[in-house]
mmCIF file of C-alpha atoms in Angstrom:
data_model
loop_
_atom_site.group_PDB
_atom_site.id
_atom_site.type_symbol
_atom_site.label_atom_id
_atom_site.label_comp_id
_atom_site.label_asym_id
_atom_site.label_seq_id
_atom_site.Cartn_x
_atom_site.Cartn_y
_atom_site.Cartn_z
ATOM 1 C CA MET Y 1 -46.651 9.529 12.112
ATOM 2 C CA ASP Y 2 -49.763 10.853 10.362
ATOM 3 C CA ASN Y 3 -50.334 10.102 6.918
ATOM 4 C CA ILE Y 4 -49.283 13.738 5.849
ATOM 5 C CA LEU Y 5 -46.093 12.967 7.296
ATOM 6 C CA LYS Y 6 -45.574 9.532 5.954
ATOM 7 C CA GLU Y 7 -46.233 10.646 2.463
ATOM 8 C CA LYS Y 8 -44.111 13.977 2.591
ATOM 9 C CA LEU Y 9 -41.462 11.404 2.910
ATOM 10 C CA THR Y 10 -42.195 9.100 0.702
ATOM 11 C CA ASN Y 11 -42.692 12.006 -2.239
ATOM 12 C CA LEU Y 12 -39.047 13.286 -1.256
ATOM 13 C CA PHE Y 13 -37.882 9.793 -1.004
ATOM 14 C CA ASP Y 14 -38.990 9.592 -4.799
ATOM 15 C CA GLU Y 15 -37.608 12.952 -5.717
ATOM 16 C CA ILE Y 16 -34.070 11.879 -4.380
ATOM 17 C CA ALA Y 17 -34.178 8.645 -6.106
ATOM 18 C CA SER Y 18 -34.794 10.112 -9.306
ATOM 19 C CA ILE Y 19 -32.204 12.225 -9.000
ATOM 20 C CA ILE Y 20 -29.337 10.060 -7.870
ATOM 21 C CA GLU Y 21 -30.808 7.473 -11.155
ATOM 22 C CA ASN Y 22 -29.659 10.164 -13.343
ATOM 23 C CA LEU Y 23 -26.281 11.088 -11.829
ATOM 24 C CA THR Y 24 -22.577 10.375 -13.335
ATOM 25 C CA ASP Y 25 -20.603 8.019 -12.011
ATOM 26 C CA ASN Y 26 -18.168 10.801 -11.283
ATOM 27 C CA GLU Y 27 -21.215 12.812 -9.665
ATOM 28 C CA ILE Y 28 -22.757 10.643 -7.580
ATOM 29 C CA ARG Y 29 -18.921 10.596 -5.411
ATOM 30 C CA GLU Y 30 -19.134 14.379 -5.672
ATOM 31 C CA TYR Y 31 -22.138 14.780 -4.552
ATOM 32 C CA LEU Y 32 -23.062 11.925 -2.355
ATOM 33 C CA GLY Y 33 -19.344 11.363 -1.010
ATOM 34 C CA LYS Y 34 -19.424 14.706 1.215
ATOM 35 C CA GLY Y 35 -21.279 13.451 4.548
ATOM 36 C CA ASN Y 36 -24.519 13.303 2.977
ATOM 37 C CA ILE Y 37 -24.362 9.176 3.053
ATOM 38 C CA ASP Y 38 -22.982 9.660 6.657
ATOM 39 C CA LYS Y 39 -26.183 12.103 7.049
ATOM 40 C CA LEU Y 40 -29.000 9.277 6.458
ATOM 41 C CA LEU Y 41 -27.594 6.297 8.123
ATOM 42 C CA LYS Y 42 -26.991 7.981 11.229
ATOM 43 C CA SER Y 43 -30.311 9.282 10.950
ATOM 44 C CA ILE Y 44 -31.422 5.986 11.093
ATOM 45 C CA HIS Y 45 -28.999 4.825 13.730
ATOM 46 C CA LYS Y 46 -29.050 6.009 17.388
ATOM 47 C CA GLU Y 47 -26.130 5.452 19.053
ATOM 48 C CA LYS Y 48 -26.058 3.997 22.573
ATOM 49 C CA GLN Y 49 -26.164 6.533 25.178
ATOM 50 C CA ASP Y 50 -26.432 5.066 28.231
ATOM 51 C CA LYS Y 51 -23.593 2.941 29.852
ATOM 52 C CA LYS Y 52 -25.887 0.963 32.035
ATOM 53 C CA GLN Y 53 -27.987 -0.440 29.758
ATOM 54 C CA THR Y 54 -27.229 -3.857 28.328
ATOM 55 C CA LEU Y 55 -26.261 -4.341 24.510
ATOM 56 C CA TYR Y 56 -29.556 -6.709 24.049
ATOM 57 C CA ASP Y 57 -31.607 -3.508 26.061
ATOM 58 C CA TYR Y 58 -30.488 -1.395 23.574
ATOM 59 C CA LEU Y 59 -30.700 -3.785 20.357
ATOM 60 C CA LEU Y 60 -34.616 -4.543 21.905
ATOM 61 C CA GLU Y 61 -35.507 -0.611 22.465
ATOM 62 C CA ASN Y 62 -34.063 0.234 18.460
ATOM 63 C CA LYS Y 63 -34.975 -3.241 16.670
ATOM 64 C CA ASN Y 64 -36.243 -1.377 13.946
ATOM 65 C CA ARG Y 65 -33.868 1.180 13.097
ATOM 66 C CA LEU Y 66 -30.986 -1.694 13.058
ATOM 67 C CA TYR Y 67 -33.124 -4.228 11.395
ATOM 68 C CA LEU Y 68 -33.083 -1.585 8.097
ATOM 69 C CA LEU Y 69 -29.364 -1.017 8.879
ATOM 70 C CA ALA Y 70 -28.875 -4.726 8.683
ATOM 71 C CA LEU Y 71 -31.020 -4.975 5.915
ATOM 72 C CA LEU Y 72 -29.273 -2.402 4.105
ATOM 73 C CA ARG Y 73 -26.183 -3.948 4.720
ATOM 74 C CA HIS Y 74 -27.637 -7.445 3.777
ATOM 75 C CA ALA Y 75 -28.721 -6.532 0.290
ATOM 76 C CA ILE Y 76 -25.305 -4.492 -0.707
ATOM 77 C CA THR Y 77 -23.232 -7.838 0.404
ATOM 78 C CA ILE Y 78 -25.327 -10.094 -2.093
ATOM 79 C CA ASN Y 79 -26.046 -7.163 -4.632
ATOM 80 C CA CYS Y 80 -22.700 -5.702 -4.960
ATOM 81 C CA SER Y 81 -20.457 -8.534 -4.975
ATOM 82 C CA MET Y 82 -20.178 -10.514 -8.459
ATOM 83 C CA PRO Y 83 -19.551 -13.703 -8.164
ATOM 84 C CA GLY Y 84 -16.981 -15.282 -10.949
ATOM 85 C CA LEU Y 85 -14.758 -18.635 -11.742
ATOM 86 C CA LEU Y 86 -11.033 -18.522 -11.289
ATOM 87 C CA ASN Y 87 -9.274 -21.900 -12.312
ATOM 88 C CA GLU Y 88 -12.729 -23.996 -12.070
ATOM 89 C CA LYS Y 89 -12.958 -22.364 -8.516
ATOM 90 C CA GLU Y 90 -16.164 -19.411 -7.187
ATOM 91 C CA LEU Y 91 -14.936 -16.656 -6.279
ATOM 92 C CA PHE Y 92 -16.749 -12.954 -5.647
ATOM 93 C CA VAL Y 93 -15.128 -9.610 -6.827
ATOM 94 C CA SER Y 94 -16.631 -6.753 -4.735
ATOM 95 C CA PRO Y 95 -16.268 -2.914 -4.698
ATOM 96 C CA PHE Y 96 -13.788 -1.333 -1.933
ATOM 97 C CA HIS Y 97 -14.019 1.290 0.455
ATOM 98 C CA PHE Y 98 -10.967 2.938 -0.891
ATOM 99 C CA GLN Y 99 -10.291 4.258 -4.248
ATOM 100 C CA TRP Y 100 -7.117 5.988 -4.751
ATOM 101 C CA TYR Y 101 -6.712 5.762 -8.925
ATOM 102 C CA ASP Y 102 -8.541 8.162 -10.620
ATOM 103 C CA ASN Y 103 -8.031 5.928 -13.643
ATOM 104 C CA GLY Y 104 -8.493 2.670 -12.164
ATOM 105 C CA VAL Y 105 -10.833 0.820 -9.596
ATOM 106 C CA MET Y 106 -9.972 -1.128 -6.463
ATOM 107 C CA PHE Y 107 -11.615 -3.950 -5.716
ATOM 108 C CA THR Y 108 -11.329 -7.194 -3.443
ATOM 109 C CA GLN Y 109 -11.152 -10.999 -4.870
ATOM 110 C CA GLY Y 110 -11.866 -14.030 -2.460
ATOM 111 C CA LYS Y 111 -13.636 -16.815 -1.965
ATOM 112 C CA ASP Y 112 -16.218 -14.540 0.292
ATOM 113 C CA ARG Y 113 -17.846 -11.361 -0.287
ATOM 114 C CA PHE Y 114 -16.234 -7.994 0.476
ATOM 115 C CA VAL Y 115 -13.134 -10.111 1.823
ATOM 116 C CA GLY Y 116 -10.115 -11.574 -0.242
ATOM 117 C CA ASN Y 117 -7.249 -9.802 -1.707
ATOM 118 C CA ILE Y 118 -6.974 -6.106 -2.673
ATOM 119 C CA GLY Y 119 -6.878 -5.438 -6.277
ATOM 120 C CA LEU Y 120 -6.228 -2.640 -8.829
ATOM 121 C CA TYR Y 121 -8.022 -2.553 -12.338
ATOM 122 C CA GLU Y 122 -5.929 0.223 -14.326
ATOM 123 C CA ASP Y 123 -5.501 0.638 -17.963
ATOM 124 C CA GLY Y 124 -6.356 -2.788 -18.750
ATOM 125 C CA LYS Y 125 -3.996 -4.464 -16.565
ATOM 126 C CA LEU Y 126 -4.702 -6.448 -13.521
ATOM 127 C CA LYS Y 127 -3.005 -5.676 -10.261
ATOM 128 C CA PHE Y 128 -2.813 -7.682 -6.388
ATOM 129 C CA ALA Y 129 -1.672 -5.736 -4.047
ATOM 130 C CA VAL Y 130 1.021 -6.687 -1.492
ATOM 131 C CA ALA Y 131 1.563 -5.205 1.842
ATOM 132 C CA ALA Y 132 4.769 -2.270 1.651
ATOM 133 C CA ARG Y 133 4.854 -1.564 5.232
ATOM 134 C CA ASP Y 134 4.482 -3.222 8.490
ATOM 135 C CA PHE Y 135 0.855 -2.559 10.115
ATOM 136 C CA ARG Y 136 0.355 -2.069 13.355
ATOM 137 C CA GLY Y 137 -2.685 -1.682 15.137
ATOM 138 C CA GLY Y 138 -4.444 1.643 15.284
ATOM 139 C CA HIS Y 139 -3.008 2.257 11.699
ATOM 140 C CA GLU Y 140 -5.445 3.400 9.376
ATOM 141 C CA ILE Y 141 -3.927 2.262 5.594
ATOM 142 C CA GLN Y 142 -2.902 4.346 3.321
ATOM 143 C CA LYS Y 143 -2.214 4.394 -0.615
ATOM 144 C CA ASP Y 144 1.702 3.854 0.575
ATOM 145 C CA ASP Y 145 0.984 1.334 2.644
ATOM 146 C CA LEU Y 146 0.342 -0.809 -0.548
ATOM 147 C CA LEU Y 147 2.661 -1.912 -3.508
ATOM 148 C CA PHE Y 148 0.312 -3.391 -6.212
ATOM 149 C CA ILE Y 149 1.500 -5.953 -8.563
ATOM 150 C CA ASP Y 150 0.904 -6.464 -12.479
ATOM 151 C CA VAL Y 151 0.008 -10.417 -12.809
ATOM 152 C CA ASP Y 152 1.251 -10.491 -15.782
ATOM 153 C CA GLU Y 153 4.795 -8.750 -15.189
ATOM 154 C CA ALA Y 154 5.221 -10.853 -12.253
ATOM 155 C CA LYS Y 155 4.498 -13.780 -14.559
ATOM 156 C CA ASN Y 156 7.146 -12.825 -16.814
ATOM 157 C CA LEU Y 157 9.922 -11.552 -14.851
ATOM 158 C CA PRO Y 158 13.511 -11.903 -16.935
ATOM 159 C CA LYS Y 159 15.303 -15.265 -15.731
ATOM 160 C CA ASN Y 160 18.362 -12.810 -14.139
ATOM 161 C CA ILE Y 161 15.982 -12.048 -11.869
ATOM 162 C CA ASN Y 162 16.535 -15.335 -10.195
ATOM 163 C CA VAL Y 163 13.159 -16.048 -7.918
ATOM 164 C CA PRO Y 164 13.534 -18.715 -6.481
ATOM 165 C CA LYS Y 165 11.570 -22.128 -8.261
ATOM 166 C CA SER Y 166 10.049 -23.962 -5.160
ATOM 167 C CA THR Y 167 8.394 -22.995 -1.989
ATOM 168 C CA ASN Y 168 11.171 -23.880 0.361
ATOM 169 C CA GLU Y 169 13.655 -21.224 -1.283
ATOM 170 C CA LEU Y 170 10.917 -18.479 -1.713
ATOM 171 C CA ASP Y 171 10.863 -19.276 2.226
ATOM 172 C CA ASP Y 172 14.211 -19.090 2.634
ATOM 173 C CA THR Y 173 15.183 -15.543 1.211
ATOM 174 C CA TYR Y 174 12.721 -14.292 3.998
ATOM 175 C CA LEU Y 175 14.339 -16.336 6.686
ATOM 176 C CA LYS Y 176 17.886 -15.006 5.457
ATOM 177 C CA LEU Y 177 17.133 -11.447 6.104
ATOM 178 C CA GLU Y 178 15.417 -12.365 9.066
ATOM 179 C CA LYS Y 179 18.674 -13.895 10.514
ATOM 180 C CA LEU Y 180 21.055 -11.467 10.003
ATOM 181 C CA ILE Y 181 18.647 -8.760 11.785
ATOM 182 C CA LEU Y 182 18.135 -11.140 14.748
ATOM 183 C CA GLU Y 183 21.868 -11.841 14.941
ATOM 184 C CA GLN Y 184 21.820 -7.946 15.592
ATOM 185 C CA GLU Y 185 24.555 -7.759 12.025
ATOM 186 C CA GLU Y 186 25.544 -4.074 11.667
ATOM 187 C CA ASP Y 187 28.150 -4.978 8.485
ATOM 188 C CA GLU Y 188 25.807 -2.713 5.644
ATOM 189 C CA SER Y 189 27.165 -4.592 3.096
ATOM 190 C CA LYS Y 190 25.514 -7.858 3.429
ATOM 191 C CA TYR Y 191 22.253 -6.446 3.949
ATOM 192 C CA GLN Y 192 23.316 -4.373 -0.056
ATOM 193 C CA PHE Y 193 24.203 -7.847 -0.987
ATOM 194 C CA PHE Y 194 21.219 -9.728 0.394
ATOM 195 C CA LEU Y 195 19.019 -7.427 -1.726
ATOM 196 C CA LYS Y 196 21.416 -7.379 -4.872
ATOM 197 C CA GLU Y 197 21.021 -11.452 -5.001
ATOM 198 C CA ASN Y 198 17.291 -11.216 -4.281
ATOM 199 C CA ALA Y 199 15.869 -8.050 -6.592
ATOM 200 C CA TRP Y 200 12.438 -9.509 -6.421
ATOM 201 C CA VAL Y 201 11.598 -8.894 -2.982
ATOM 202 C CA PHE Y 202 10.739 -5.624 -3.759
ATOM 203 C CA GLY Y 203 7.728 -6.863 -5.115
ATOM 204 C CA ALA Y 204 8.700 -8.274 -8.378
ATOM 205 C CA GLN Y 205 8.412 -4.466 -9.686
ATOM 206 C CA TYR Y 206 12.317 -4.785 -10.567
ATOM 207 C CA LYS Y 207 14.260 -6.808 -13.388
ATOM 208 C CA GLN Y 208 17.624 -5.734 -12.977
ATOM 209 C CA ILE Y 209 19.316 -4.015 -9.789
ATOM 210 C CA ASP Y 210 22.549 -2.428 -10.367
ATOM 211 C CA SER Y 211 25.015 -1.646 -7.303
ATOM 212 C CA HIS Y 212 27.120 1.931 -6.902
ATOM 213 C CA ILE Y 213 26.834 2.959 -10.371
ATOM 214 C CA ASN Y 214 28.566 6.201 -10.894
ATOM 215 C CA LEU Y 215 26.066 9.090 -11.395
ATOM 216 C CA ASP Y 216 28.617 11.426 -11.296
ATOM 217 C CA ASP Y 217 32.046 11.416 -9.208
ATOM 218 C CA LYS Y 218 30.191 12.938 -6.131
ATOM 219 C CA ASN Y 219 26.924 11.154 -6.716
ATOM 220 C CA ILE Y 220 26.724 7.260 -6.076
ATOM 221 C CA PRO Y 221 24.255 5.617 -4.677
ATOM 222 C CA ASP Y 222 23.979 2.343 -3.060
ATOM 223 C CA PHE Y 223 21.666 0.472 -6.168
ATOM 224 C CA THR Y 224 19.513 1.536 -8.748
ATOM 225 C CA GLY Y 225 16.476 -0.459 -10.084
ATOM 226 C CA VAL Y 226 15.828 -0.540 -13.591
ATOM 227 C CA ARG Y 227 11.372 -1.328 -13.367
ATOM 228 C CA VAL Y 228 9.725 -3.507 -15.061
ATOM 229 C CA ARG Y 229 7.127 -1.981 -16.105
ATOM 230 C CA ASP Y 230 8.682 1.000 -18.409
ATOM 231 C CA ASN Y 231 12.511 0.260 -18.012
ATOM 232 C CA THR Y 232 13.101 3.840 -15.913
ATOM 233 C CA ARG Y 233 15.455 3.719 -12.889
ATOM 234 C CA ASP Y 234 14.586 3.985 -9.196
ATOM 235 C CA ILE Y 235 17.091 5.000 -6.768
ATOM 236 C CA PHE Y 236 17.896 2.577 -3.366
ATOM 237 C CA GLU Y 237 19.786 3.856 -0.121
ATOM 238 C CA ILE Y 238 20.528 1.489 2.270
ATOM 239 C CA LYS Y 239 21.495 1.871 6.181
ATOM 240 C CA GLN Y 240 22.068 -1.164 8.506
ATOM 241 C CA PRO Y 241 18.930 -2.046 10.423
ATOM 242 C CA PHE Y 242 20.824 -0.857 14.102
ATOM 243 C CA LEU Y 243 22.060 2.910 12.668
ATOM 244 C CA PRO Y 244 20.594 5.368 15.470
ATOM 245 C CA ILE Y 245 18.292 7.360 14.279
ATOM 246 C CA PHE Y 246 16.554 9.412 17.239
ATOM 247 C CA ARG Y 247 17.955 11.066 19.956
ATOM 248 C CA GLY Y 248 16.628 11.329 23.547
ATOM 249 C CA ASP Y 249 14.715 14.620 22.476
ATOM 250 C CA MET Y 250 12.871 12.742 19.391
ATOM 251 C CA LYS Y 251 14.870 14.744 16.923
ATOM 252 C CA PHE Y 252 16.807 13.271 14.092
ATOM 253 C CA ARG Y 253 20.159 12.112 14.760
ATOM 254 C CA ALA Y 254 23.079 13.389 12.303
ATOM 255 C CA ALA Y 255 23.360 9.552 10.881
ATOM 256 C CA PHE Y 256 20.086 9.527 9.414
ATOM 257 C CA ASP Y 257 20.236 13.289 8.094
ATOM 258 C CA GLN Y 258 23.037 12.601 6.335
ATOM 259 C CA ALA Y 259 20.931 9.576 4.813
ATOM 260 C CA TRP Y 260 18.027 12.051 4.193
ATOM 261 C CA ASN Y 261 20.205 14.359 2.500
ATOM 262 C CA GLN Y 262 22.047 11.693 0.389
ATOM 263 C CA ALA Y 263 18.710 10.274 -0.861
ATOM 264 C CA GLU Y 264 17.521 13.905 -2.047
ATOM 265 C CA GLN Y 265 20.888 14.733 -3.850
ATOM 266 C CA TYR Y 266 20.472 11.600 -5.845
ATOM 267 C CA LEU Y 267 17.030 12.469 -6.836
ATOM 268 C CA TYR Y 268 17.697 16.318 -7.633
ATOM 269 C CA PHE Y 269 21.105 14.920 -9.680
ATOM 270 C CA SER Y 270 18.904 12.211 -11.465
ATOM 271 C CA HIS Y 271 16.236 14.609 -12.788
ATOM 272 C CA ASN Y 272 18.466 17.390 -13.383
ATOM 273 C CA ASN Y 273 20.751 15.605 -15.589
ATOM 274 C CA LYS Y 274 18.398 13.207 -16.903
ATOM 275 C CA ASP Y 275 19.266 13.968 -20.507
ATOM 276 C CA TYR Y 276 23.144 13.444 -19.486
ATOM 277 C CA LEU Y 277 22.697 10.489 -17.977
ATOM 278 C CA TYR Y 278 20.434 8.429 -20.551
ATOM 279 C CA ARG Y 279 22.742 9.896 -23.368
ATOM 280 C CA GLU Y 280 26.526 9.472 -21.692
ATOM 281 C CA LYS Y 281 25.601 6.739 -19.383
ATOM 282 C CA GLY Y 282 22.820 4.849 -20.769
ATOM 283 C CA LEU Y 283 20.769 5.148 -17.790
ATOM 284 C CA ASN Y 284 16.938 5.844 -17.716
ATOM 285 C CA PHE Y 285 15.467 8.183 -14.947
ATOM 286 C CA ASP Y 286 12.593 9.748 -15.515
ATOM 287 C CA ASN Y 287 9.988 10.613 -11.782
ATOM 288 C CA PRO Y 288 12.452 8.079 -9.826
ATOM 289 C CA ARG Y 289 11.825 7.162 -6.380
ATOM 290 C CA CYS Y 290 13.842 6.920 -3.612
ATOM 291 C CA TYR Y 291 13.799 3.823 -1.108
ATOM 292 C CA LEU Y 292 15.436 5.309 1.577
ATOM 293 C CA ILE Y 293 15.888 1.499 4.060
ATOM 294 C CA ILE Y 294 16.917 2.434 7.346
ATOM 295 C CA GLY Y 295 15.513 1.628 10.981
ATOM 296 C CA TYR Y 296 14.282 -1.338 12.838
ATOM 297 C CA ASN Y 297 11.430 -1.759 16.037
ATOM 298 C CA LEU Y 298 11.369 1.631 16.366
ATOM 299 C CA SER Y 299 8.732 2.377 18.118
ATOM 300 C CA PHE Y 300 4.912 4.045 16.908
ATOM 301 C CA ASN Y 301 5.583 7.754 17.987
ATOM 302 C CA GLU Y 302 8.928 7.305 16.347
ATOM 303 C CA ILE Y 303 7.216 6.067 12.919
ATOM 304 C CA LYS Y 304 4.902 8.727 12.981
ATOM 305 C CA ILE Y 305 7.506 10.861 12.819
ATOM 306 C CA MET Y 306 9.462 9.273 9.985
ATOM 307 C CA ARG Y 307 5.865 9.098 7.994
ATOM 308 C CA ARG Y 308 5.865 12.674 8.641
ATOM 309 C CA LYS Y 309 9.130 13.284 7.432
ATOM 310 C CA GLU Y 310 8.604 11.453 4.389
ATOM 311 C CA ARG Y 311 5.611 13.298 3.379
ATOM 312 C CA MET Y 312 7.761 16.256 2.870
ATOM 313 C CA VAL Y 313 9.346 14.911 -0.401
ATOM 314 C CA PRO Y 314 6.424 12.751 -1.771
ATOM 315 C CA ALA Y 315 9.956 10.669 -4.199
ATOM 316 C CA ILE Y 316 11.265 9.331 -0.918
ATOM 317 C CA THR Y 317 9.828 6.033 0.601
ATOM 318 C CA ILE Y 318 11.667 5.028 3.875
ATOM 319 C CA LEU Y 319 11.415 1.431 4.371
ATOM 320 C CA THR Y 320 12.046 0.327 8.460
ATOM 321 C CA TYR Y 321 13.379 -3.157 8.429
ATOM 322 C CA ASN Y 322 10.025 -4.153 9.783
ATOM 323 C CA ASP Y 323 8.506 -2.966 6.324
ATOM 324 C CA LEU Y 324 10.902 -4.657 4.644
ATOM 325 C CA LEU Y 325 10.694 -7.868 5.970
ATOM 326 C CA SER Y 326 6.564 -7.089 5.531
ATOM 327 C CA LEU Y 327 7.223 -6.808 1.673
ATOM 328 C CA ILE Y 328 9.021 -9.746 1.076
ATOM 329 C CA LYS Y 329 6.757 -12.469 3.485
ATOM 330 C CA ASN Y 330 3.945 -10.543 1.028
ATOM 331 C CA THR Y 331 5.845 -10.607 -2.131
ATOM 332 C CA VAL Y 332 6.341 -14.682 -1.294
ATOM 333 C CA ILE Y 333 2.720 -15.337 -0.923
ATOM 334 C CA PHE Y 334 1.726 -13.386 -3.797
ATOM 335 C CA ILE Y 335 4.240 -15.975 -5.641
ATOM 336 C CA LYS Y 336 3.369 -18.852 -4.397
ATOM 337 C CA ASN Y 337 -0.330 -17.943 -5.546
ATOM 338 C CA LEU Y 338 1.248 -17.309 -8.797
ATOM 339 C CA LYS Y 339 2.605 -20.569 -9.061
ATOM 340 C CA ASN Y 340 -0.555 -22.068 -7.817
ATOM 341 C CA LYS Y 341 -2.985 -20.912 -10.387
ATOM 342 C CA SER Y 342 -0.508 -21.345 -13.517
#
């Protein structure tokens, strides 16, 4: 490289660095988050093209390019992960590569840099995520895959929620549901009873679960749950795990359509009659979500079709029993960690 080109590059980088330094936090994401950072990294990194070339020969041929990228990674890891103490143990708080909340910041917290529990700091409240879905290979994490639990709310759940006191009892809750499923129990009422008795399994976000409350003579959901954070209600419609969902042509069966239509009807009624429900029945609904619990061990394609259906009505969340087992397992881990830190 001649000196003229080298000087030109230096001047360009100086100018770009000066512009970036003076951008606001919102501007920097807008201006650099639309592929510009990616362009820079790709200009440094030359992808391996020759299939016959060994990885080591590729490394040697691109030693300095890859060295710069490794140096950049090292600098980010060391300088952008902040050390702290929790219960006299060192941990690191690091930025996270997804940011889904306009008024909050997502991060990781753990004993290693950029690794650990996914957290959310929003409106002065500290929350940590549990997996609300059964993750499978090839699935990129989405916002609805995580449930963020408020640490203070989880520590102060009302006594009527009956969160198990011992770790063995916590584990037993998971095993009870797993046993029903492994025995291929098809009695829907047994699953309803399990969930009513263990309201905390929904990520410790409900302080009260009520069954079969009449919204009116035609709208009687399986459960409504009172949220800890704002005392308003969500709706639960529960079907047994082995209810057939798909036909041979991958269209939904009538049983699923009926369950989905019920969920939509409950949401429609509670939204349009929220003043009546609060005034006459003392039921507080404000932008409720309906959880439709249905299905077990569905195929990857069946899950994709269900998620596509789910996106049509964002207020309905479909939880398969695989999702529910995953949510319970991760809620148990969260509660155990809280107990260990208290």
